Each structure stands twice: as C-alpha cells, then as structure tokens.
Coordinates of C-alpha atoms in Angstrom, one line a residue:
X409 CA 0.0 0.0 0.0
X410 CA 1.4 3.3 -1.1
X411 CA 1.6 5.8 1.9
X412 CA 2.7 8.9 0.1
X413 CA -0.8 10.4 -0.7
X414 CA -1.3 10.8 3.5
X415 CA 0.0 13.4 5.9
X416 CA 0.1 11.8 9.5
X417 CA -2.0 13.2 12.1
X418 CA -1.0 16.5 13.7
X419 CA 1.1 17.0 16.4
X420 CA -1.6 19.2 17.7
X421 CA -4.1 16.1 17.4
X422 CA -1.5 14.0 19.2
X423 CA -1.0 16.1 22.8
X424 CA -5.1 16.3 22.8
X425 CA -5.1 12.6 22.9
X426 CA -2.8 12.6 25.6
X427 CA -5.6 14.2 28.0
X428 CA -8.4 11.7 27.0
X429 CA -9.2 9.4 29.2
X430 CA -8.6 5.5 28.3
X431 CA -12.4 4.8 27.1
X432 CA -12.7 8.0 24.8
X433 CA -12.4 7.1 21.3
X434 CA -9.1 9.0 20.8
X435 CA -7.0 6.9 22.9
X436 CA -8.6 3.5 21.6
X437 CA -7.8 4.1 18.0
X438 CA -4.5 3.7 16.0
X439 CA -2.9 6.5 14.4
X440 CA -1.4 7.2 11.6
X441 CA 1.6 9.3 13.4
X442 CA 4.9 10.7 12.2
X443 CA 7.1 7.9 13.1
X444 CA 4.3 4.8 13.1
X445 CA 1.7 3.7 10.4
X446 CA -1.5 1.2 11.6
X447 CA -0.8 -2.8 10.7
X448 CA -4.1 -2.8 8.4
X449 CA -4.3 -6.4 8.8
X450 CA -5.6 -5.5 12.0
X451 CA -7.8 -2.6 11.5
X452 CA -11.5 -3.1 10.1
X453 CA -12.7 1.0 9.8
X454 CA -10.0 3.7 8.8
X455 CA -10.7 7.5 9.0
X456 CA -9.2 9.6 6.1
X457 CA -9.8 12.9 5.4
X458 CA -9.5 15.0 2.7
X459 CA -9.5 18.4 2.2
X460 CA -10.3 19.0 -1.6
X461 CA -12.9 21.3 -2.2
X462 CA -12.3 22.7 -5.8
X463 CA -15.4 21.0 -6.7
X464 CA -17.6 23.5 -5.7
X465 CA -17.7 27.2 -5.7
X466 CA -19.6 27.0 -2.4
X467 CA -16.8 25.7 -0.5
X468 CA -13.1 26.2 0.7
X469 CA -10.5 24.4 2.6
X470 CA -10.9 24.1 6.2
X471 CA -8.9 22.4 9.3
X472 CA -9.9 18.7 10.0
X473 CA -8.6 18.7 13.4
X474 CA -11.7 20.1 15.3
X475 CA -13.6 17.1 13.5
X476 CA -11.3 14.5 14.9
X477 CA -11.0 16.6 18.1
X478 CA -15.3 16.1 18.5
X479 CA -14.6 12.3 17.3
X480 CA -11.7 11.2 19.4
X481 CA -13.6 12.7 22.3
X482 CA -16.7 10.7 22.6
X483 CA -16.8 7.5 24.4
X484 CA -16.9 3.6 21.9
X485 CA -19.7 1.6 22.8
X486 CA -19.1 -2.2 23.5
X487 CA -17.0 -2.5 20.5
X488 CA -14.1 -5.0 19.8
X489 CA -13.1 -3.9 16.2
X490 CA -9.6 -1.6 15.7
X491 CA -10.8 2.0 14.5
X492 CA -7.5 3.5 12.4
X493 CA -6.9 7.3 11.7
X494 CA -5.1 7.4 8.4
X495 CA -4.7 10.8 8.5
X496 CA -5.7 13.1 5.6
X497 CA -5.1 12.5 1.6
X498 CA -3.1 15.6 0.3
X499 CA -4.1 17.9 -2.0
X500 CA -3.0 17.3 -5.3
X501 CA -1.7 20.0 -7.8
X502 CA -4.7 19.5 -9.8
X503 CA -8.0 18.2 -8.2
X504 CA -7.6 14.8 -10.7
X505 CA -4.6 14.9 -8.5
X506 CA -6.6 14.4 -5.4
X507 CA -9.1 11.8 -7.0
X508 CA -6.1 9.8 -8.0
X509 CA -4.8 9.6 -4.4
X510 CA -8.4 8.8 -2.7
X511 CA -9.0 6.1 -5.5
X512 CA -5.7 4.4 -5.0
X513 CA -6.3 5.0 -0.8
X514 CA -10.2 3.3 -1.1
X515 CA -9.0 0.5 -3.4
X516 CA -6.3 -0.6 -1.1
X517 CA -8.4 -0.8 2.1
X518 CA -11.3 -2.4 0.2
X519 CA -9.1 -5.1 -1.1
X520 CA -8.1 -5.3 2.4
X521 CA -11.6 -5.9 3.7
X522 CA -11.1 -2.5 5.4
X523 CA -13.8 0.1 5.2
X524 CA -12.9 3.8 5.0
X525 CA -14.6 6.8 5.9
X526 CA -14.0 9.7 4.2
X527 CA -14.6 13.3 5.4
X528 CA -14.5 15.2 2.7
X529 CA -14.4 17.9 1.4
X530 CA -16.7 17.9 -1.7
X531 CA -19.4 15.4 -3.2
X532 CA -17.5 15.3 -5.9
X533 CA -15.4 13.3 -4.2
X534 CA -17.9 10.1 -4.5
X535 CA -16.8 9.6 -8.1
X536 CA -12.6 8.2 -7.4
X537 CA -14.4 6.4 -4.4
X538 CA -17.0 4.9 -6.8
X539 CA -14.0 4.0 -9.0
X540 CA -12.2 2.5 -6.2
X541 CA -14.3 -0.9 -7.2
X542 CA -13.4 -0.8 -10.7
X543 CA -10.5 -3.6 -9.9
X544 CA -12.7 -5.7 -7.9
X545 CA -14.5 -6.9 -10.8
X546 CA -18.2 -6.3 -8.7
X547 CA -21.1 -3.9 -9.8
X548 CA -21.8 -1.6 -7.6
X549 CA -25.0 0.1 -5.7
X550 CA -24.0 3.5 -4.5
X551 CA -26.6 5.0 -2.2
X552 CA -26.8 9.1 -1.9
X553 CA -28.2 10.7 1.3
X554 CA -29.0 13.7 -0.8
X555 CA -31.7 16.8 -1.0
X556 CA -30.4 16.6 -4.6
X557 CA -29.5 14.1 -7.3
X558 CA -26.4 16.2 -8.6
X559 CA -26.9 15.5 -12.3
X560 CA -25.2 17.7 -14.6
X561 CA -25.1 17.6 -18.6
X562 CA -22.8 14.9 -20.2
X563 CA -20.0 17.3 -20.7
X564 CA -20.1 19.5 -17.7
X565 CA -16.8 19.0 -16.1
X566 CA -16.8 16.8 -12.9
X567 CA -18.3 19.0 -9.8
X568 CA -20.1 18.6 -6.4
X569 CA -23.1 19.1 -8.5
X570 CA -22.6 17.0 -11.6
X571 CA -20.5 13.9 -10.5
X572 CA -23.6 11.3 -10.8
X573 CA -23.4 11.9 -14.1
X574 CA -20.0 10.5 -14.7
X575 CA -20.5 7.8 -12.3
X576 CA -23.6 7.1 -14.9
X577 CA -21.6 7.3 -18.3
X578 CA -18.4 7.1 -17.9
X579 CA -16.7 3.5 -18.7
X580 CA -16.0 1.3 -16.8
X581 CA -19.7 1.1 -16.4
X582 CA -20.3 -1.1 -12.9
X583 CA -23.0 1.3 -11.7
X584 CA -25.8 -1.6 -11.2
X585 CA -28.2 0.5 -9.2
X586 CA -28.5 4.1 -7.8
X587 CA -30.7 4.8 -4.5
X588 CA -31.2 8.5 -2.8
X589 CA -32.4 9.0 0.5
X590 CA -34.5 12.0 1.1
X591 CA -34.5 14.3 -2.1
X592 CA -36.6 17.4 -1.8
X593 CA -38.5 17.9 -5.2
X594 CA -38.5 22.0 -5.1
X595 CA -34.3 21.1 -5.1
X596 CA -34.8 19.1 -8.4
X597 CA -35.6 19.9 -12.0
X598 CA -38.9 17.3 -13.1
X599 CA -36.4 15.9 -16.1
X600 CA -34.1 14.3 -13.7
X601 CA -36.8 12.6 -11.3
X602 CA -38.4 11.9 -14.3
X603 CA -34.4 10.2 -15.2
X604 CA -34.5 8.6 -12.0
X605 CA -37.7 7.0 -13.0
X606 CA -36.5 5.9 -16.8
X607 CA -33.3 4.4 -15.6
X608 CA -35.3 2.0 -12.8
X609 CA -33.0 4.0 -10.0
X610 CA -35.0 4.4 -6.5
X611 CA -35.8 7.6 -4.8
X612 CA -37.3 8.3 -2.0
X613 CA -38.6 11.9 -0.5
X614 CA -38.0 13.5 2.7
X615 CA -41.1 13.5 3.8
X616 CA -41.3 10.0 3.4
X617 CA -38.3 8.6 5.2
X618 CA -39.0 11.4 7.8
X619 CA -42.3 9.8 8.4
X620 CA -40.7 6.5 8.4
X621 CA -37.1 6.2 8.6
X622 CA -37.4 2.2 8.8
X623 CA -38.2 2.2 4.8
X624 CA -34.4 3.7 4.5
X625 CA -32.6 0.3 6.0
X626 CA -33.2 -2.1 2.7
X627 CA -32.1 0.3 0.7
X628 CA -28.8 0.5 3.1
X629 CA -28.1 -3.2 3.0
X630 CA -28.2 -3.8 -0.5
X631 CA -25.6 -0.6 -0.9
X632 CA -21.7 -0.7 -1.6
X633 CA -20.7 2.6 -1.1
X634 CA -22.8 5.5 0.6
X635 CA -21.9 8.7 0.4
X636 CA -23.7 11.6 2.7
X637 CA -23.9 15.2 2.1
X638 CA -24.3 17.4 5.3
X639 CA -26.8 19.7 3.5
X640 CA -28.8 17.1 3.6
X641 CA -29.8 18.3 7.2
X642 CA -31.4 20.8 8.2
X643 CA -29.4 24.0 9.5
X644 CA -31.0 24.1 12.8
X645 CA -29.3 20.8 13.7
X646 CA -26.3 21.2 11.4
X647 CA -25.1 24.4 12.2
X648 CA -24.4 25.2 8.8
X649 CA -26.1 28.9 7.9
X650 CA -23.9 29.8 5.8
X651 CA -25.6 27.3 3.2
X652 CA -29.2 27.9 4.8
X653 CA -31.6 25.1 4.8
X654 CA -34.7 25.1 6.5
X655 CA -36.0 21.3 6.0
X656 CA -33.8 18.3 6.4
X657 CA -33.3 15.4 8.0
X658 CA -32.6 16.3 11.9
X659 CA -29.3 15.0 13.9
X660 CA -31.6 12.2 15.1
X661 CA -32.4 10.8 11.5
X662 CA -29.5 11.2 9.7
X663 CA -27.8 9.3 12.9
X664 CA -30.4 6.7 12.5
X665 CA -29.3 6.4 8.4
X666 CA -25.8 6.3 9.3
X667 CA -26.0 3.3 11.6
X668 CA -28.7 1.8 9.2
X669 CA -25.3 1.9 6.0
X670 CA -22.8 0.3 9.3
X671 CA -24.9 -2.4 10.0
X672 CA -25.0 -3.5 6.6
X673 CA -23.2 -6.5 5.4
X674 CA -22.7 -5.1 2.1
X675 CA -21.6 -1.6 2.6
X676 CA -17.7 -1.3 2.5
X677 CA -17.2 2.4 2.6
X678 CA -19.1 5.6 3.3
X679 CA -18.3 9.4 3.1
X680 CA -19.6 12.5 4.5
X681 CA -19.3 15.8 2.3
X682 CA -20.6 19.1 2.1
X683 CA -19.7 20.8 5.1
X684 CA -18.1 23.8 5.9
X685 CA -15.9 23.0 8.8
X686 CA -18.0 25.2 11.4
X687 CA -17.5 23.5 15.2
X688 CA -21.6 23.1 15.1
X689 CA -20.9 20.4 12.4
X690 CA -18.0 18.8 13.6
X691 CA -20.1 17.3 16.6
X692 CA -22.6 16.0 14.2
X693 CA -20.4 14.5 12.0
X694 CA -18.3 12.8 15.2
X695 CA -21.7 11.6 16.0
X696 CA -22.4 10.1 12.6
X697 CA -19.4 8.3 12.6
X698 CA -20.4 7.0 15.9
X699 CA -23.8 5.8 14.5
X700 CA -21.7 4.4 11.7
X701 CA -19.2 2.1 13.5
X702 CA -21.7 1.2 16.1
X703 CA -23.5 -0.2 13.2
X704 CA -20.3 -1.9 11.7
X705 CA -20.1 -3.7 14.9
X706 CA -23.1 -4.8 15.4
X707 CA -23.5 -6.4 11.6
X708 CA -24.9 -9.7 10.8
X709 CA -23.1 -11.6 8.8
X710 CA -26.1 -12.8 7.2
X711 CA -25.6 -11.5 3.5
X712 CA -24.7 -13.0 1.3
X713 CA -26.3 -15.6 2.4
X714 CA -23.2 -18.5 2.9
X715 CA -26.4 -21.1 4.0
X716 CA -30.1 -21.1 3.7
X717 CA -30.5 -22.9 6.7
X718 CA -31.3 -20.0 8.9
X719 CA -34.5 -18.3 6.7
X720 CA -37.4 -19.0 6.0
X721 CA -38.3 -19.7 2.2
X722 CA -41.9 -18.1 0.9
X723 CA -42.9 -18.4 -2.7
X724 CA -45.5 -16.1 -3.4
X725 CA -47.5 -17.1 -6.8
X726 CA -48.4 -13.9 -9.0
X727 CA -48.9 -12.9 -12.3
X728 CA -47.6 -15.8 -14.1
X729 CA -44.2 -14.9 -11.8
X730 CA -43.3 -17.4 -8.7
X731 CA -41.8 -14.5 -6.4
X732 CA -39.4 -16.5 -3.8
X733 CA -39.2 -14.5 -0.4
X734 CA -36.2 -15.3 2.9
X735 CA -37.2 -14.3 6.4
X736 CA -34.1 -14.3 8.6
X737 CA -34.5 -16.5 11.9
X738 CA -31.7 -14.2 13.3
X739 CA -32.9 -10.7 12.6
X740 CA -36.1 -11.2 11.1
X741 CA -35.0 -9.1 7.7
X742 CA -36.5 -9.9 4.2
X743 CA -35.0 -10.8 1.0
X744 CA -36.5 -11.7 -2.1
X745 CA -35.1 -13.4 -4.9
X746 CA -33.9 -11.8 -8.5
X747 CA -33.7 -15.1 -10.4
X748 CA -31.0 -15.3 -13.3
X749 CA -32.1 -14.5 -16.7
X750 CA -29.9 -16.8 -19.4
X751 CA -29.1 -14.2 -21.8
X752 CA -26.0 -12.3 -22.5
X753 CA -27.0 -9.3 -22.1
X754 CA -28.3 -9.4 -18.6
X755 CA -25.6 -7.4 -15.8
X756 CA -26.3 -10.1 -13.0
X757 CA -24.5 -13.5 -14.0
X758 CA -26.6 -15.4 -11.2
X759 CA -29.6 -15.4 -9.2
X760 CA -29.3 -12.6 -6.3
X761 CA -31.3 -11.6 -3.2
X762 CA -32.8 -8.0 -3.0
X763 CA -33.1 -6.6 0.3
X764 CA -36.7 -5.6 0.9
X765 CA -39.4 -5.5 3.9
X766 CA -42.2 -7.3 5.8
X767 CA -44.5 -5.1 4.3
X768 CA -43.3 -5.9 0.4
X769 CA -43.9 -9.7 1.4
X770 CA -47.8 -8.5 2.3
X771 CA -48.0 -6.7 -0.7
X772 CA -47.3 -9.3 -2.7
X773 CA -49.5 -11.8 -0.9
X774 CA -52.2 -8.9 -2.0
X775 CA -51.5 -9.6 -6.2
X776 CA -49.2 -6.3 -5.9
X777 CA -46.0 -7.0 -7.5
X778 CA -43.3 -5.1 -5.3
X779 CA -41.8 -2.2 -7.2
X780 CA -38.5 -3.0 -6.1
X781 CA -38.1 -6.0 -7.7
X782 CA -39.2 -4.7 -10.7
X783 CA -37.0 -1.9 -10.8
X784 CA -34.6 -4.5 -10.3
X785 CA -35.2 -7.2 -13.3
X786 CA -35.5 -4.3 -15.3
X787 CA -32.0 -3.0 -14.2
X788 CA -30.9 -6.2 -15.4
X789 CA -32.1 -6.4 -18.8
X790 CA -30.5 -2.5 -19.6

C-alpha cells in the first residue's frame, strides 16, 4: 500500500489525545503518526480525510482537526473492532490529483476488507471512491443521502453538483443500481426525477423517510458505497447557515441512516461531504461516525447468504411470476429473490437476493407485484 498520498495526524491532534481518558475514542484508535503507520491487517474502519474542495464554488478548505477533536472525544460503545486514523489524503496539484490519491487510498483498504470513511471535502469526491471498485470486478450500488441528485449535462466538467453523471456514463460502467435518500422535489428539476424513473434507480422523499425512517434500512443493506452530504440536514441541527436550509433530515435521523449503512453487510465504505468545517458540524459529524461504527459492529453476517438454513423460504404465486421471499430467523430481515435470466446481455450473472421488507412480502400476498423487484429485473435487462 502506497503511503505517500497521507500526511500523519498532527502534532496538535496527538497532545489532545494525551488528556483523553482510556475509554474516549481517541485513545482507543490507531494512528497514523509521524514515526508509526497502523498494521491494516488488523484494522477493520479507517478515517481519512481529505480536504479538496475545488469541486464547488460554495466551498473552501478548512482544518480537519476540530472534527477529529469532537470524534476522538466521545466514548466507543461495547465495540471490539480496531478504528484507524489514516490521517488526511493531500491535496494534489490538480483536483484529478486528489481523485487519483483517494482512489488508489479506497482501493487498497477495500481489497483489504477495510472500510474507510472519508470526510470530505466535496461530493465530488464520491466519483474516485466509486471508481475505487473498478478492480474488484463487482457492480456496484451506490446509495446518496441527498436533497439533490447532482446530475449535470454529459459534458459538464466533474463537480459537487454533476459527479452522478460521470458515475452514470463514464466507462467502466459497474453502476448496477442508484438509490437516494431524502431528495426534496422544489431542489430538483422534473427531467431528472423523471431520469430517475427511466433508468429503474429508486428515490425516496424526505417526507417519506422522515415519516418512516425504517423504509431507509433495505435500501442501506443492498448498498456498496454510501456517500452523505451534510446539506442534507437541516441547518438548525447542522449548524451550517452559511448554506441555509430550512428542511432536512434532523441530527436524530440522519444518525439513524448512518447506523442503518454500518450495520449492513454489504456496505464497505461511506463518506460524508458538504460541510463547511463550522464547530456546530463537527459534533454531528463525530456523532455520525459513531452511528456508523456502532453499526459496523453490530453487523450480521447474514448477507450473502453463505447457507439457507437459517430463513425461512416463501414463494408467493403472482402474475404468471413465482416471487421467492427469505425471512431471517436471526434478525427477522426480508429478501426476495432476482432469479437469473440466461441471456447475454443481462448485468447479474446469477440469481441474487434484493433486500426488501415485511411489508413488500404482504403486498405481494395482495396480487401487488413489489416495485422494487421490478425496478430491479428491469435494471438487469439494460
């Protein structure tokens, strides 16, 4: 693993670990220091920062030390996984500079079964992490928590505000499915929800997940990478007036979404963008990280499924269509079945499970086929 692209953790960072206590996250993690680097055999979540924010106009470089500062001072739950700080990804020359390094970072530690998250910086910086899977040979389901879907014209230059469009078109194409949690439509010009729509992506409203922030987790364990920007809350619980925004999610949901992406099996990395480096938003983001490693900890181990034995198999008869539903005995979580379709030009190359919930399964019993499967077998016939 190349350790040139990352600057060790401050001396300043450093002496405030010194005056933690020995159960405050700061003193239980490994650092990336000046004269050591982690054992990443060891380490299953690694902090990186980075501090590019040419990608938006919005935005400018900030100090990552009070974010690790409201991070290394909160207390780890019963956790028994080794938390590594990295340190941050230097600024490159040119911002393709920067994507470079964060690509080469994310693909080392996903090849070694290490998760990072990233602080960013700009959204922009989802693209090089997206690309981070392009050697693993895997499509890829990228999950935004988002009041916007950041689509841009084909030959806008990569931005905070265009990026999902490259992740879309640009080759290697391993994009299998796009989900975004909590768009607000006033945010959103009708031609891209109406793209969402033609492409089979899912979306789902504020209001929605607000109302019900349980409908977020399937979307969460079918995910690879997640990537969350801070505008997607509200300013009154960010802290962020400088970019004002009156609706959101509050600290208490977007919390409740972060742990939703660590508890999933599937998710192997997860970034937080969009923020402004105010002292308001470093606590929240600490927190989310929280939310995220408690979740990492507490994962199943239950997808992909390694044996059957342990669910319960429903076949559902509709519409011509034999719909195959699992119930886990463990955690009581739903999957149903996308069976493979023998033609060449499908993307899935064998018979999958889709994440989905109790209520889907009753649906389905009712004649009402569940929209995201269908999303899905259409997916897999573009």
């Amino acid at each position: 693993m190349d350790y040139t692209f990352l600057t060790p953790v401050s001396a300043e960072i450093i002496t405030y670990v010194d005056y933690l206590t020995p159960q405050q996250l700061g003193t239980t993690m490994v650092l990336h220091t000046s004269y050591d680097f982690p054992d990443l055999d060891q380490v299953k979540v690694a902090l990186i920062g980075v501090n590019e924010t040419r990608g938006s106009r919005q935005l400018a470089s900030y100090d990552l030390d009070e974010i690790r500062k409201a991070i290394y001072g909160l207390f780890s739950g019963n956790w028994n996984l080794t938390i590594a700080d990295l340190g941050d990804i230097k600024s490159g020359e040119t911002i393709e500079d920067t994507y470079f390094a964060l690509q080469q970072m994310a693909k080392s530690l996903l090849k070694n079964n290490c998760i990072p998250i990233i602080i960013g910086g700009t959204q922009d910086l989802t693209y090089p992490l997206y690309r981070a899977y392009d050697g693993l040979e895997q499509m890829v389901n990228l999950v935004t928590i988002d009041s916007k879907f950041d689509f841009g014209k084909e030959k806008d230059p990569l931005t905070a505000d265009s990026y999902l469009t490259k992740i879309i078109i640009d080759e290697p194409n391993n994009l299998f499915n796009f989900s975004n949690v909590g768009y607000q439509t006033y945010y959103n010009a009708q031609e891209e929800i109406d793209l969402v729509e033609k492409l089979f992506f899912d979306a789902y409203r504020l209001g929605d997940i607000a109302n019900n922030v349980l409908l977020a987790e399937p979307v969460f364990r079918d995910a690879d990478c997640v990537s969350l920007d801070l505008n997607a809350v509200k300013s009154a619980d960010s802290g962020n007036f400088s970019v004002f925004t009156p609706n959101g999610f509050s600290g208490k949901e977007i919390c409740a979404l972060a742990r939703y992406a660590g508890i999933s099996d599937k998710v192997s990395s997860f970034g937080v963008f969009n923020h402004i480096g105010t002292s308001q938003e470093a606590v929240l983001i600490a927190q989310i990280c929280w939310y995220f490693i408690e979740g990492v900890q507490h994962r199943s181990n239950e997808y992909p499924f390694g044996s059957k034995e342990n669910y319960i198999k429903y076949i559902v008869p509709l519409e011509g269509e034999e719909l195959v539903f699992y119930k886990s005995n463990k955690t009581e979580r739903w999957w149903i079945e996308i069976p493979y379709l023998s033609s060449n030009n499908t993307k899935l190359k064998k018979s999958t499970l889709l994440p989905c919930s109790n209520e889907e399964y009753i649906a389905a019993c009712g004649n009402e086929i569940p929209e995201r499967w269908w999303k899905a077998q259409r997916k897999n016939m573009l």
